[in-house]
Amino acid sequence: MSKILVIDDERSIRNTLKDILEYEKYEVDLAEDGNKGIEKVRNTEYDIVLCDIKMPGLDGIEVLERMNVLAPDTPVVMISGHGNIDTAVESIKKGAFDYIEKPLDLNRLLITIRNAMDKSNLVTETKNLKKKVSKKYEIVGESKAIGAVVEMADRVAPTDARVLITGSNGTGKELVARRIHEQSNRTSGPFVEVNCAAIPSELIESELFGHEKGAFTSAVKQRKGKFEQANGGTLFLDEIGDMSLSAQAKVLRALQENIISRVGGDKQIKVDVRVVAATNKNLSNEIADNKFREDLYHRLSVILIHVPSLNERLEDIPLLACYFIKQICGEYGMPEKEITDEAIAELQKIKWTGNIREFRNVIERLIILCDKKITDDDVLRFAAPLK
């Protein structure tokens, strides 16, 4: 049952609203002034607050301002018998969901409450989805090696410094990039990922910078590239060591001038993008072999973060195993399986060439093939890496 708080200094209004709203199957609390209303908000979570504007002591606008701090996601509907356009505008500017004049129109009030409830539910669902997404990309581990990575990521996140993340395949470079984005001032902007190794060299420029209609045979319409899509947010260039030299030259210009041009077009487009790049290659060797531009390397590597392999953080395996067991069993809708200490010890003996990605796959295999408890015999039988 949804819970509504009515704050009004007129007893007749409070009681009438209580009777109407309880008839509509809402749970209703009453407060006769602003101070008592705020006290109730501190102690109880409400779905909606209906608040009179003209009250002795703490008036409705002051209540609204305090609500913005105490319960910013709770919709507040302002009601008043002394209202005018200026009062209504001020209420909406300060965050009120809506403004209704007395005498109250019952139908409008109920529709407003339903709309406010829909908004409140939408905000809650959005928060839950964001939590699920954040959980999916959580960096798990308590080892000194991974702790240093997290500390560095959190330190550079609030800045706009470019970051180059290095490490073997499957170590979790994308997780570090996403953490930097989520902890940054650009967190409300987009996070756009480009896998440079997965895009053919002849298409990488179109992918990054977009193209104009007719720029090439299959360009049947104008298309925005990843730089434009990431405007105001973060562009993650994964496996940048595989990017062609011609594309590297254009990326360098974009980083130097914050300006791009679509393929087949002359228009200069200003972009505001933070670039985070990652590679599993040794870029020093690539530079020596004339496969990677040294000037681009220096542009990208303002901050260098190296993600350790799983073999360098074996002490994190117990935590990772429990984390993936919970995650995967949840995805399959099955009870969580136990894993013995002996099984953990066997997992720590394996040479993890595929790092965290390989480890997760092995845990999923064990969950599928084993009984309620994963033992060391199960690990020896089912977790053998590729020979």
Coordinates of C-alpha atoms in Angstrom, one line a residue, residues 54-269:
K54 CA 0.8 29.0 3.6
M55 CA 1.5 27.7 7.1
P56 CA 2.6 29.2 10.3
G57 CA 6.3 28.7 11.2
L58 CA 7.9 26.6 8.5
D59 CA 6.0 27.3 5.2
G60 CA 5.5 25.0 2.3
I61 CA 8.4 26.3 0.2
E62 CA 10.8 25.8 3.1
V63 CA 9.4 22.3 3.6
L64 CA 10.0 21.6 -0.1
E65 CA 13.6 22.8 0.2
R66 CA 14.3 20.5 3.1
M67 CA 12.6 17.6 1.3
N68 CA 15.1 18.1 -1.5
V69 CA 17.8 17.2 1.0
L70 CA 16.0 14.6 3.2
A71 CA 14.1 12.7 0.5
P72 CA 15.1 14.0 -3.0
D73 CA 13.3 11.2 -4.8
T74 CA 9.9 11.7 -3.1
P75 CA 7.5 13.7 -5.2
V76 CA 6.0 16.7 -3.4
V77 CA 2.7 18.2 -4.6
M78 CA 2.1 21.7 -3.4
I79 CA -1.4 22.9 -2.5
S80 CA -2.6 26.4 -1.7
G81 CA -5.7 28.6 -1.4
H82 CA -3.6 31.8 -1.8
G83 CA -1.7 30.8 -4.9
N84 CA -0.8 32.8 -8.0
I85 CA 1.3 32.1 -11.1
D86 CA 4.5 33.3 -9.4
T87 CA 4.0 30.9 -6.4
A88 CA 3.4 28.0 -8.8
V89 CA 6.5 28.8 -10.8
E90 CA 8.6 29.1 -7.7
S91 CA 7.4 25.7 -6.4
I92 CA 8.1 23.9 -9.7
K93 CA 11.6 25.6 -9.9
K94 CA 12.4 24.3 -6.4
G95 CA 11.5 20.8 -7.4
A96 CA 7.8 20.3 -6.7
F97 CA 6.2 17.6 -8.8
D98 CA 3.0 19.7 -9.3
Y99 CA 1.0 22.6 -7.9
I100 CA -2.8 22.5 -7.2
E101 CA -5.0 25.3 -6.0
K102 CA -7.7 25.1 -3.4
P103 CA -10.5 24.3 -3.4
L104 CA -9.1 21.0 -4.6
D105 CA -10.5 19.3 -7.7
L106 CA -10.8 15.7 -6.5
N107 CA -10.3 14.2 -10.0
R108 CA -7.2 16.3 -10.7
L109 CA -5.7 15.5 -7.3
L110 CA -6.1 11.7 -7.8
I111 CA -4.6 11.9 -11.3
T112 CA -1.7 14.0 -10.0
I113 CA -1.1 11.4 -7.3
R114 CA -1.1 8.6 -9.8
N115 CA 1.3 10.4 -12.1
A116 CA 3.6 11.2 -9.1
M117 CA 3.4 7.5 -8.1
D118 CA 4.4 6.5 -11.6
K119 CA 7.4 8.8 -11.5
S120 CA 8.4 7.6 -8.1
N121 CA 8.2 3.9 -9.3
L122 CA 10.2 4.8 -12.4
V123 CA 12.9 6.5 -10.3
T124 CA 13.1 3.4 -8.1
E125 CA 13.3 1.0 -11.1
T126 CA 16.0 3.2 -12.7
K127 CA 18.1 3.1 -9.5
N128 CA 17.7 -0.7 -9.2
L129 CA 18.8 -1.1 -12.8
K130 CA 21.8 1.1 -12.3
K131 CA 22.8 -0.9 -9.2
K132 CA 22.5 -4.1 -11.3
V133 CA 24.7 -2.7 -14.0
S134 CA 27.2 -1.4 -11.5
K135 CA 27.2 -4.9 -9.8
K136 CA 27.9 -6.5 -13.2
Y137 CA 31.0 -4.4 -13.7
E138 CA 32.2 -4.6 -10.1
I139 CA 35.9 -5.1 -9.5
V140 CA 36.2 -8.0 -7.0
G141 CA 39.3 -8.6 -5.0
E142 CA 41.2 -7.7 -1.8
S143 CA 44.8 -8.4 -2.9
K144 CA 47.4 -5.7 -2.8
A145 CA 47.8 -5.9 -6.6
I146 CA 44.1 -5.2 -7.4
G147 CA 43.8 -2.7 -4.5
A148 CA 46.5 -0.6 -6.1
V149 CA 44.5 -0.6 -9.4
V150 CA 41.3 0.5 -7.7
E151 CA 43.1 3.2 -5.7
M152 CA 44.7 4.6 -8.9
A153 CA 41.4 4.5 -10.8
D154 CA 39.5 6.3 -8.0
R155 CA 42.2 8.9 -7.7
V156 CA 42.2 9.8 -11.4
A157 CA 38.5 9.4 -12.0
P158 CA 37.4 13.0 -10.9
T159 CA 39.9 14.5 -13.4
D160 CA 39.6 14.6 -17.2
A161 CA 43.1 13.0 -17.6
R162 CA 43.4 10.4 -20.3
V163 CA 44.1 6.9 -19.1
L164 CA 45.9 4.0 -20.7
I165 CA 45.1 0.6 -19.2
T166 CA 47.4 -2.3 -19.9
G167 CA 47.1 -6.0 -19.1
S168 CA 46.6 -9.4 -20.6
N169 CA 43.3 -10.5 -22.2
G170 CA 40.6 -11.3 -19.6
T171 CA 42.1 -9.4 -16.7
G172 CA 39.3 -6.9 -16.5
K173 CA 40.5 -3.7 -18.3
E174 CA 37.0 -2.8 -19.2
L175 CA 35.9 -2.9 -15.6
V176 CA 38.6 -0.4 -14.7
A177 CA 37.5 1.9 -17.5
R178 CA 33.9 1.7 -16.3
R179 CA 34.9 2.4 -12.7
I180 CA 36.8 5.5 -13.9
H181 CA 33.7 6.7 -15.7
E182 CA 31.3 5.9 -12.9
Q183 CA 33.4 7.7 -10.3
S184 CA 34.0 10.7 -12.6
N185 CA 32.1 14.0 -13.1
R186 CA 30.9 12.5 -16.4
T187 CA 29.0 9.7 -14.9
S188 CA 25.6 11.1 -16.1
G189 CA 27.0 11.1 -19.7
P190 CA 27.4 8.1 -22.0
F191 CA 30.0 5.4 -21.7
V192 CA 30.8 4.3 -25.3
E193 CA 33.0 1.3 -26.0
V194 CA 34.9 0.6 -29.3
N195 CA 36.7 -2.7 -29.8
C196 CA 39.4 -1.6 -32.2
A197 CA 40.5 -5.2 -32.9
A198 CA 37.0 -6.3 -33.9
I199 CA 36.5 -3.6 -36.6
P200 CA 38.1 -4.0 -40.1
S201 CA 40.8 -1.3 -40.7
E202 CA 38.8 0.1 -43.6
L203 CA 35.8 0.7 -41.4
I204 CA 37.5 2.0 -38.1
E205 CA 37.5 5.6 -39.2
S206 CA 33.8 5.5 -40.0
E207 CA 33.1 3.8 -36.7
L208 CA 35.0 6.4 -34.7
F209 CA 34.2 9.6 -36.6
G210 CA 31.0 8.8 -38.5
H211 CA 30.4 9.4 -42.2
E212 CA 28.3 11.5 -44.5
K213 CA 25.7 10.0 -46.9
G214 CA 27.5 8.8 -50.1
A215 CA 31.0 8.8 -48.5
F216 CA 31.4 5.2 -49.8
T217 CA 29.3 2.6 -51.5
S218 CA 27.3 1.4 -48.5
A219 CA 27.0 4.8 -46.9
V220 CA 23.3 5.2 -47.7
K221 CA 22.7 7.8 -44.9
Q222 CA 24.6 10.0 -42.5
R223 CA 25.9 8.3 -39.4
K224 CA 27.4 9.7 -36.2
G225 CA 30.6 8.1 -35.0
K226 CA 31.6 7.0 -31.5
F227 CA 33.3 10.3 -30.7
E228 CA 30.0 12.1 -31.2
Q229 CA 28.0 9.5 -29.4
A230 CA 30.3 9.8 -26.4
N231 CA 30.0 13.6 -26.3
G232 CA 29.9 14.7 -22.6
G233 CA 30.9 11.3 -21.5
T234 CA 33.7 8.7 -21.8
L235 CA 35.0 6.9 -24.9
F236 CA 36.7 3.6 -24.2
L237 CA 39.0 2.5 -27.0
D238 CA 39.7 -1.1 -26.2
E239 CA 42.6 -2.9 -27.9
I240 CA 43.9 0.4 -29.3
G241 CA 47.2 -1.4 -30.2
D242 CA 45.3 -2.9 -33.2
M243 CA 44.2 0.4 -34.7
S244 CA 45.5 1.3 -38.2
L245 CA 48.0 4.1 -38.5
S246 CA 45.7 6.3 -40.5
A247 CA 43.0 6.0 -37.8
Q248 CA 45.6 6.7 -35.2
A249 CA 46.5 10.0 -37.0
K250 CA 42.8 11.1 -36.9
V251 CA 42.5 10.1 -33.2
L252 CA 45.6 12.1 -32.4
R253 CA 44.0 15.2 -34.0
A254 CA 40.8 14.7 -32.1
L255 CA 42.7 14.5 -28.9
Q256 CA 44.7 17.6 -29.6
E257 CA 41.9 19.8 -30.9
N258 CA 38.7 18.2 -29.6
I259 CA 37.5 18.4 -33.2
I260 CA 36.5 15.6 -35.6
S261 CA 35.3 15.4 -39.2
R262 CA 33.1 12.7 -40.5
V263 CA 34.4 10.5 -43.4
G264 CA 33.4 12.2 -46.6
G265 CA 32.7 15.5 -45.0
D266 CA 34.5 18.8 -44.4
K267 CA 32.5 20.1 -41.5
Q268 CA 34.5 20.4 -38.2
I269 CA 32.5 19.0 -35.2

